[in-house]
PDB file of C-alpha atoms in Angstrom:
ATOM      1  CA  UNK X   9      46.683  24.100 -11.935  1.00  0.00           C
ATOM      2  CA  UNK X  10      43.396  22.684 -10.699  1.00  0.00           C
ATOM      3  CA  UNK X  11      43.581  19.651  -8.422  1.00  0.00           C
ATOM      4  CA  UNK X  12      40.867  17.354  -7.153  1.00  0.00           C
ATOM      5  CA  UNK X  13      41.034  15.047  -4.159  1.00  0.00           C
ATOM      6  CA  UNK X  14      38.579  12.445  -2.935  1.00  0.00           C
ATOM      7  CA  UNK X  15      38.003  11.743   0.731  1.00  0.00           C
ATOM      8  CA  UNK X  16      35.841   9.292   2.643  1.00  0.00           C
ATOM      9  CA  UNK X  17      35.824   5.803   4.133  1.00  0.00           C
ATOM     10  CA  UNK X  18      37.828   3.010   2.588  1.00  0.00           C
ATOM     11  CA  UNK X  19      35.587   0.324   4.022  1.00  0.00           C
ATOM     12  CA  UNK X  20      31.803   0.182   4.025  1.00  0.00           C
ATOM     13  CA  UNK X  21      29.568  -2.588   5.370  1.00  0.00           C
ATOM     14  CA  UNK X  22      26.984  -4.145   3.034  1.00  0.00           C
ATOM     15  CA  UNK X  23      23.660  -2.262   3.006  1.00  0.00           C
ATOM     16  CA  UNK X  24      25.298   0.856   4.468  1.00  0.00           C
ATOM     17  CA  UNK X  25      25.534   4.269   2.828  1.00  0.00           C
ATOM     18  CA  UNK X  26      28.710   5.540   1.178  1.00  0.00           C
ATOM     19  CA  UNK X  27      29.507   9.243   1.290  1.00  0.00           C
ATOM     20  CA  UNK X  28      32.509  10.627  -0.593  1.00  0.00           C
ATOM     21  CA  UNK X  29      33.640  14.223  -0.966  1.00  0.00           C
ATOM     22  CA  UNK X  30      35.769  15.788  -3.673  1.00  0.00           C
ATOM     23  CA  UNK X  31      37.709  18.929  -2.756  1.00  0.00           C
ATOM     24  CA  UNK X  32      38.722  21.185  -5.631  1.00  0.00           C
ATOM     25  CA  UNK X  33      41.784  23.408  -5.317  1.00  0.00           C
ATOM     26  CA  UNK X  34      43.503  25.764  -7.748  1.00  0.00           C
ATOM     27  CA  UNK X  35      40.173  26.685  -9.316  1.00  0.00           C
ATOM     28  CA  UNK X  36      36.629  27.523  -8.366  1.00  0.00           C
ATOM     29  CA  UNK X  37      33.770  25.051  -8.535  1.00  0.00           C
ATOM     30  CA  UNK X  38      31.423  27.951  -9.373  1.00  0.00           C
ATOM     31  CA  UNK X  39      33.011  28.449 -12.777  1.00  0.00           C
ATOM     32  CA  UNK X  40      30.273  28.073 -15.347  1.00  0.00           C
ATOM     33  CA  UNK X  41      32.736  26.405 -17.714  1.00  0.00           C
ATOM     34  CA  UNK X  42      32.659  23.020 -15.995  1.00  0.00           C
ATOM     35  CA  UNK X  43      30.516  20.179 -14.744  1.00  0.00           C
ATOM     36  CA  UNK X  44      31.790  17.920 -11.983  1.00  0.00           C
ATOM     37  CA  UNK X  45      31.602  14.139 -12.281  1.00  0.00           C
ATOM     38  CA  UNK X  46      32.022  10.943 -10.326  1.00  0.00           C
ATOM     39  CA  UNK X  47      33.422   7.868 -12.074  1.00  0.00           C
ATOM     40  CA  UNK X  48      34.313   4.495 -10.613  1.00  0.00           C
ATOM     41  CA  UNK X  49      36.580   1.689 -11.741  1.00  0.00           C
ATOM     42  CA  UNK X  50      36.201  -1.925 -10.695  1.00  0.00           C
ATOM     43  CA  UNK X  51      38.008  -4.999 -12.011  1.00  0.00           C
ATOM     44  CA  UNK X  52      34.749  -6.530 -13.138  1.00  0.00           C
ATOM     45  CA  UNK X  53      33.104  -3.567 -14.843  1.00  0.00           C
ATOM     46  CA  UNK X  54      35.935  -1.281 -15.890  1.00  0.00           C
ATOM     47  CA  UNK X  55      35.263   2.455 -15.922  1.00  0.00           C
ATOM     48  CA  UNK X  56      31.694   3.514 -15.133  1.00  0.00           C
ATOM     49  CA  UNK X  57      30.440   7.107 -15.174  1.00  0.00           C
ATOM     50  CA  UNK X  58      28.071   7.705 -12.254  1.00  0.00           C
ATOM     51  CA  UNK X  59      26.799  11.229 -12.741  1.00  0.00           C
ATOM     52  CA  UNK X  60      27.645  14.923 -12.791  1.00  0.00           C
ATOM     53  CA  UNK X  61      26.637  18.085 -11.007  1.00  0.00           C
ATOM     54  CA  UNK X  62      26.780  21.744 -11.993  1.00  0.00           C
ATOM     55  CA  UNK X  63      27.642  24.524  -9.558  1.00  0.00           C
ATOM     56  CA  UNK X  64      23.966  25.536  -9.312  1.00  0.00           C
ATOM     57  CA  UNK X  65      23.043  22.034  -8.099  1.00  0.00           C
ATOM     58  CA  UNK X  66      21.687  20.679 -11.379  1.00  0.00           C
ATOM     59  CA  UNK X  67      22.453  16.980 -11.673  1.00  0.00           C
ATOM     60  CA  UNK X  68      22.385  14.161 -14.176  1.00  0.00           C
ATOM     61  CA  UNK X  69      22.744  10.555 -13.101  1.00  0.00           C
ATOM     62  CA  UNK X  70      23.571   7.418 -15.075  1.00  0.00           C
ATOM     63  CA  UNK X  71      20.170   5.705 -15.507  1.00  0.00           C
ATOM     64  CA  UNK X  72      21.884   2.297 -15.763  1.00  0.00           C
ATOM     65  CA  UNK X  73      23.054   2.267 -12.159  1.00  0.00           C
ATOM     66  CA  UNK X  74      21.496  -0.440 -10.004  1.00  0.00           C
ATOM     67  CA  UNK X  75      21.966   1.502  -6.760  1.00  0.00           C
ATOM     68  CA  UNK X  76      20.468   5.006  -6.567  1.00  0.00           C
ATOM     69  CA  UNK X  77      23.010   7.781  -6.108  1.00  0.00           C
ATOM     70  CA  UNK X  78      22.823  11.399  -5.079  1.00  0.00           C
ATOM     71  CA  UNK X  79      25.210  14.278  -5.830  1.00  0.00           C
ATOM     72  CA  UNK X  80      25.448  17.562  -3.975  1.00  0.00           C
ATOM     73  CA  UNK X  81      27.668  20.634  -4.117  1.00  0.00           C
ATOM     74  CA  UNK X  82      28.963  22.979  -1.422  1.00  0.00           C
ATOM     75  CA  UNK X  83      30.274  26.067  -3.179  1.00  0.00           C
ATOM     76  CA  UNK X  84      31.420  27.665   0.094  1.00  0.00           C
ATOM     77  CA  UNK X  85      33.882  24.803   0.586  1.00  0.00           C
ATOM     78  CA  UNK X  86      34.647  24.264  -3.119  1.00  0.00           C
ATOM     79  CA  UNK X  87      33.497  20.668  -2.736  1.00  0.00           C
ATOM     80  CA  UNK X  88      31.038  18.261  -4.287  1.00  0.00           C
ATOM     81  CA  UNK X  89      29.872  14.952  -2.884  1.00  0.00           C
ATOM     82  CA  UNK X  90      28.570  11.516  -3.821  1.00  0.00           C
ATOM     83  CA  UNK X  91      26.163   9.398  -1.797  1.00  0.00           C
ATOM     84  CA  UNK X  92      25.288   5.791  -2.618  1.00  0.00           C
ATOM     85  CA  UNK X  93      22.709   3.981  -0.532  1.00  0.00           C
ATOM     86  CA  UNK X  94      22.500   0.252   0.143  1.00  0.00           C
ATOM     87  CA  UNK X  95      26.026  -0.586  -0.881  1.00  0.00           C
ATOM     88  CA  UNK X  96      26.771  -4.128  -2.032  1.00  0.00           C
ATOM     89  CA  UNK X  97      29.948  -6.000  -2.896  1.00  0.00           C
ATOM     90  CA  UNK X  98      29.365  -5.046  -6.531  1.00  0.00           C
ATOM     91  CA  UNK X  99      29.990  -1.405  -5.563  1.00  0.00           C
ATOM     92  CA  UNK X 100      33.567  -2.174  -4.513  1.00  0.00           C
ATOM     93  CA  UNK X 101      35.719   0.040  -6.737  1.00  0.00           C
ATOM     94  CA  UNK X 102      38.138   2.926  -6.975  1.00  0.00           C
ATOM     95  CA  UNK X 103      36.026   6.083  -7.010  1.00  0.00           C
ATOM     96  CA  UNK X 104      37.269   9.132  -8.922  1.00  0.00           C
ATOM     97  CA  UNK X 105      35.996  12.678  -9.047  1.00  0.00           C
ATOM     98  CA  UNK X 106      36.692  14.622 -12.233  1.00  0.00           C
ATOM     99  CA  UNK X 107      36.178  17.956 -13.965  1.00  0.00           C
ATOM    100  CA  UNK X 108      34.167  18.083 -17.183  1.00  0.00           C
ATOM    101  CA  UNK X 109      34.872  21.071 -19.432  1.00  0.00           C
ATOM    102  CA  UNK X 110      31.835  22.335 -21.301  1.00  0.00           C
ATOM    103  CA  UNK X 111      33.775  22.516 -24.566  1.00  0.00           C
ATOM    104  CA  UNK X 112      33.113  18.773 -24.833  1.00  0.00           C
ATOM    105  CA  UNK X 113      29.560  19.098 -26.031  1.00  0.00           C
ATOM    106  CA  UNK X 114      27.969  15.908 -27.335  1.00  0.00           C
ATOM    107  CA  UNK X 115      29.849  13.654 -24.891  1.00  0.00           C
ATOM    108  CA  UNK X 116      31.233  14.949 -21.626  1.00  0.00           C
ATOM    109  CA  UNK X 117      34.984  14.539 -21.234  1.00  0.00           C
ATOM    110  CA  UNK X 118      37.040  14.560 -18.046  1.00  0.00           C
ATOM    111  CA  UNK X 119      40.151  16.742 -18.220  1.00  0.00           C
ATOM    112  CA  UNK X 120      41.255  16.595 -14.597  1.00  0.00           C
ATOM    113  CA  UNK X 121      40.849  13.665 -12.221  1.00  0.00           C
ATOM    114  CA  UNK X 122      41.392  13.084  -8.539  1.00  0.00           C
ATOM    115  CA  UNK X 123      43.853  10.415  -7.466  1.00  0.00           C
ATOM    116  CA  UNK X 124      41.001   8.046  -6.656  1.00  0.00           C
ATOM    117  CA  UNK X 125      39.893   6.368  -3.447  1.00  0.00           C
ATOM    118  CA  UNK X 126      39.467   2.629  -3.039  1.00  0.00           C
ATOM    119  CA  UNK X 127      36.170   1.728  -1.393  1.00  0.00           C
ATOM    120  CA  UNK X 128      35.685  -1.866  -0.327  1.00  0.00           C
ATOM    121  CA  UNK X 129      32.284  -3.227   0.629  1.00  0.00           C
ATOM    122  CA  UNK X 130      32.706  -6.016   3.138  1.00  0.00           C
ATOM    123  CA  UNK X 131      31.346  -7.165   6.455  1.00  0.00           C
TER     124      UNK X 131
ATOM    125  CA  UNK P  99      31.086  -6.900 -22.019  1.00  0.00           C
ATOM    126  CA  UNK P 100      31.517  -3.220 -22.938  1.00  0.00           C
ATOM    127  CA  UNK P 101      29.309  -1.576 -25.542  1.00  0.00           C
ATOM    128  CA  UNK P 102      32.415   0.048 -26.976  1.00  0.00           C
ATOM    129  CA  UNK P 103      34.738  -2.757 -28.055  1.00  0.00           C
ATOM    130  CA  UNK P 104      38.498  -2.404 -27.849  1.00  0.00           C
ATOM    131  CA  UNK P 105      41.183  -5.058 -28.357  1.00  0.00           C
ATOM    132  CA  UNK P 106      42.208  -6.230 -24.861  1.00  0.00           C
ATOM    133  CA  UNK P 107      45.904  -6.017 -25.666  1.00  0.00           C
ATOM    134  CA  UNK P 108      48.311  -4.722 -28.260  1.00  0.00           C
ATOM    135  CA  UNK P 109      52.079  -4.507 -28.512  1.00  0.00           C
ATOM    136  CA  UNK P 110      54.658  -2.678 -30.545  1.00  0.00           C
ATOM    137  CA  UNK P 111      58.377  -2.039 -30.683  1.00  0.00           C
ATOM    138  CA  UNK P 112      59.922   1.331 -29.842  1.00  0.00           C
ATOM    139  CA  UNK P 113      59.627   3.718 -32.753  1.00  0.00           C
ATOM    140  CA  UNK P 114      56.733   1.838 -34.348  1.00  0.00           C
ATOM    141  CA  UNK P 115      53.202   3.056 -35.009  1.00  0.00           C
ATOM    142  CA  UNK P 116      50.244   1.374 -33.340  1.00  0.00           C
ATOM    143  CA  UNK P 117      46.533   1.991 -33.687  1.00  0.00           C
ATOM    144  CA  UNK P 118      43.903   1.143 -31.077  1.00  0.00           C
ATOM    145  CA  UNK P 119      40.372   0.650 -32.357  1.00  0.00           C
ATOM    146  CA  UNK P 120      37.108   1.425 -30.587  1.00  0.00           C
ATOM    147  CA  UNK P 121      34.056  -0.115 -32.218  1.00  0.00           C
ATOM    148  CA  UNK P 122      30.567   1.036 -31.314  1.00  0.00           C
ATOM    149  CA  UNK P 123      27.164   1.068 -32.954  1.00  0.00           C
ATOM    150  CA  UNK P 124      24.419   3.272 -34.345  1.00  0.00           C
ATOM    151  CA  UNK P 125      23.333   4.299 -30.844  1.00  0.00           C
ATOM    152  CA  UNK P 126      26.691   5.784 -29.837  1.00  0.00           C
ATOM    153  CA  UNK P 127      29.633   6.537 -32.154  1.00  0.00           C
ATOM    154  CA  UNK P 128      27.463   6.008 -35.236  1.00  0.00           C
ATOM    155  CA  UNK P 129      24.923   8.504 -33.870  1.00  0.00           C
ATOM    156  CA  UNK P 130      27.576  11.196 -34.204  1.00  0.00           C
ATOM    157  CA  UNK P 131      28.501  11.382 -30.527  1.00  0.00           C
ATOM    158  CA  UNK P 132      32.087  12.436 -29.944  1.00  0.00           C
ATOM    159  CA  UNK P 133      34.784  10.025 -28.827  1.00  0.00           C
ATOM    160  CA  UNK P 134      37.430  10.783 -26.213  1.00  0.00           C
ATOM    161  CA  UNK P 135      40.544   8.793 -25.349  1.00  0.00           C
ATOM    162  CA  UNK P 136      42.320   8.343 -22.012  1.00  0.00           C
ATOM    163  CA  UNK P 137      45.675   6.922 -20.984  1.00  0.00           C
ATOM    164  CA  UNK P 138      45.973   5.182 -17.626  1.00  0.00           C
ATOM    165  CA  UNK P 139      49.410   4.338 -16.221  1.00  0.00           C
ATOM    166  CA  UNK P 140      49.494   1.629 -13.528  1.00  0.00           C
ATOM    167  CA  UNK P 141      48.264   2.896 -10.174  1.00  0.00           C
ATOM    168  CA  UNK P 142      47.199   6.311 -11.466  1.00  0.00           C
ATOM    169  CA  UNK P 143      44.023   8.007 -12.589  1.00  0.00           C
ATOM    170  CA  UNK P 144      43.160   8.156 -16.295  1.00  0.00           C
ATOM    171  CA  UNK P 145      44.520  11.141 -18.232  1.00  0.00           C
ATOM    172  CA  UNK P 146      42.643  12.794 -21.082  1.00  0.00           C
ATOM    173  CA  UNK P 147      44.629  12.198 -24.266  1.00  0.00           C
ATOM    174  CA  UNK P 148      42.249  13.098 -27.107  1.00  0.00           C
ATOM    175  CA  UNK P 149      38.918  14.907 -26.868  1.00  0.00           C
ATOM    176  CA  UNK P 150      36.126  15.332 -29.374  1.00  0.00           C
ATOM    177  CA  UNK P 151      37.576  12.746 -31.772  1.00  0.00           C
ATOM    178  CA  UNK P 152      40.723  14.542 -32.886  1.00  0.00           C
ATOM    179  CA  UNK P 153      41.786  17.235 -30.407  1.00  0.00           C
ATOM    180  CA  UNK P 154      44.785  17.057 -28.099  1.00  0.00           C
ATOM    181  CA  UNK P 155      44.737  18.857 -24.728  1.00  0.00           C
ATOM    182  CA  UNK P 156      47.761  21.038 -24.102  1.00  0.00           C
ATOM    183  CA  UNK P 157      50.752  18.985 -23.016  1.00  0.00           C
ATOM    184  CA  UNK P 158      49.853  15.850 -24.977  1.00  0.00           C
ATOM    185  CA  UNK P 159      52.559  15.059 -27.551  1.00  0.00           C
ATOM    186  CA  UNK P 160      51.568  15.184 -31.211  1.00  0.00           C
ATOM    187  CA  UNK P 161      52.598  11.515 -31.474  1.00  0.00           C
ATOM    188  CA  UNK P 162      49.032  10.845 -30.323  1.00  0.00           C
ATOM    189  CA  UNK P 163      46.196  11.374 -32.778  1.00  0.00           C
ATOM    190  CA  UNK P 164      42.548  10.403 -33.004  1.00  0.00           C
ATOM    191  CA  UNK P 165      40.116   9.730 -35.802  1.00  0.00           C
ATOM    192  CA  UNK P 166      36.525   8.658 -36.183  1.00  0.00           C
ATOM    193  CA  UNK P 167      34.562   7.117 -39.034  1.00  0.00           C
ATOM    194  CA  UNK P 168      31.113   5.571 -39.064  1.00  0.00           C
ATOM    195  CA  UNK P 169      30.609   3.483 -35.943  1.00  0.00           C
ATOM    196  CA  UNK P 170      34.319   3.315 -35.018  1.00  0.00           C
ATOM    197  CA  UNK P 171      37.125   5.472 -33.737  1.00  0.00           C
ATOM    198  CA  UNK P 172      40.851   4.967 -33.563  1.00  0.00           C
ATOM    199  CA  UNK P 173      43.777   6.217 -31.494  1.00  0.00           C
ATOM    200  CA  UNK P 174      47.128   6.206 -33.261  1.00  0.00           C
ATOM    201  CA  UNK P 175      50.480   6.451 -31.532  1.00  0.00           C
ATOM    202  CA  UNK P 176      53.552   7.050 -33.681  1.00  0.00           C
ATOM    203  CA  UNK P 177      57.184   6.797 -32.594  1.00  0.00           C
ATOM    204  CA  UNK P 178      56.250   4.433 -29.776  1.00  0.00           C
ATOM    205  CA  UNK P 179      58.163   5.014 -26.547  1.00  0.00           C
ATOM    206  CA  UNK P 180      58.594   2.921 -23.401  1.00  0.00           C
ATOM    207  CA  UNK P 181      56.614   5.528 -21.432  1.00  0.00           C
ATOM    208  CA  UNK P 182      53.572   4.838 -23.637  1.00  0.00           C
ATOM    209  CA  UNK P 183      53.103   1.466 -21.967  1.00  0.00           C
ATOM    210  CA  UNK P 184      49.684   1.895 -20.368  1.00  0.00           C
ATOM    211  CA  UNK P 185      46.010   1.038 -20.694  1.00  0.00           C
ATOM    212  CA  UNK P 186      44.006   3.152 -23.149  1.00  0.00           C
ATOM    213  CA  UNK P 187      40.247   3.733 -22.955  1.00  0.00           C
ATOM    214  CA  UNK P 188      37.790   5.222 -25.405  1.00  0.00           C
ATOM    215  CA  UNK P 189      34.633   6.997 -24.236  1.00  0.00           C
ATOM    216  CA  UNK P 190      31.452   8.117 -25.952  1.00  0.00           C
ATOM    217  CA  UNK P 191      27.740   8.586 -25.259  1.00  0.00           C
ATOM    218  CA  UNK P 192      24.998   6.065 -25.899  1.00  0.00           C
ATOM    219  CA  UNK P 193      21.501   7.364 -26.611  1.00  0.00           C
ATOM    220  CA  UNK P 194      19.779   4.097 -25.660  1.00  0.00           C
ATOM    221  CA  UNK P 195      21.461   3.972 -22.257  1.00  0.00           C
ATOM    222  CA  UNK P 196      21.309   7.778 -22.021  1.00  0.00           C
ATOM    223  CA  UNK P 197      24.734   7.760 -20.418  1.00  0.00           C
ATOM    224  CA  UNK P 198      28.412   8.252 -21.081  1.00  0.00           C
ATOM    225  CA  UNK P 199      30.146   4.917 -21.673  1.00  0.00           C
ATOM    226  CA  UNK P 200      33.729   3.645 -21.735  1.00  0.00           C
ATOM    227  CA  UNK P 201      35.405   0.947 -23.736  1.00  0.00           C
ATOM    228  CA  UNK P 202      36.886  -2.040 -21.928  1.00  0.00           C
ATOM    229  CA  UNK P 203      40.434  -0.749 -22.330  1.00  0.00           C
ATOM    230  CA  UNK P 204      43.480  -1.805 -24.346  1.00  0.00           C
ATOM    231  CA  UNK P 205      46.645  -2.778 -22.548  1.00  0.00           C
ATOM    232  CA  UNK P 206      49.554  -1.545 -24.669  1.00  0.00           C
ATOM    233  CA  UNK P 207      52.928  -3.214 -24.233  1.00  0.00           C
ATOM    234  CA  UNK P 208      56.107  -1.658 -25.620  1.00  0.00           C
ATOM    235  CA  UNK P 209      58.412  -4.544 -26.506  1.00  0.00           C
TER     236      UNK P 209
END
């Protein structure tokens, strides 16, 4: 059974950069059957999809995001990562990584999720 | 304010049937983009309950079913059980925002 787990800092200072990593176990990130997403959940904005990456490095980001993000993949470690620059208090949220099966075609769906990591932006 | 509108809360007695609505517009559900549903228990990550409007992933009881018509979708739960008490989210794609979007969530209480 595939499992995903987020890792990274729980506290980030305003204007700093957030880097989170998702480690995939029980399955390979190089499977062509899946994309890999980041989603966050904050009390004020609910669930917000941030972007996804494919194993070959192809990415798609949510154009509505105020802060620019970057996704990367490390197939040798079976990991993918999220970077958000210039964090603000509005970026405080629980961040989830998730697997997106390609059988969901018109709208990506997320069939496995990590447990989530709370990231607080505060000085 | 979410683009996909769900009732903030709903309740039902054990054994009853409840339906959770998800109302969108011509740029998302009405544009023939699929709708997915998730269940989130307190303190846990969301769980995929229904994908592509009507399909259940393996392991999801057949008490859960999904439907879609026009600019709306609905999640029905029959034979309500105490363990169904959770928050439910719909998800679709919006072609104006060019992004996947979620509803605001419906908090279901089992009386």
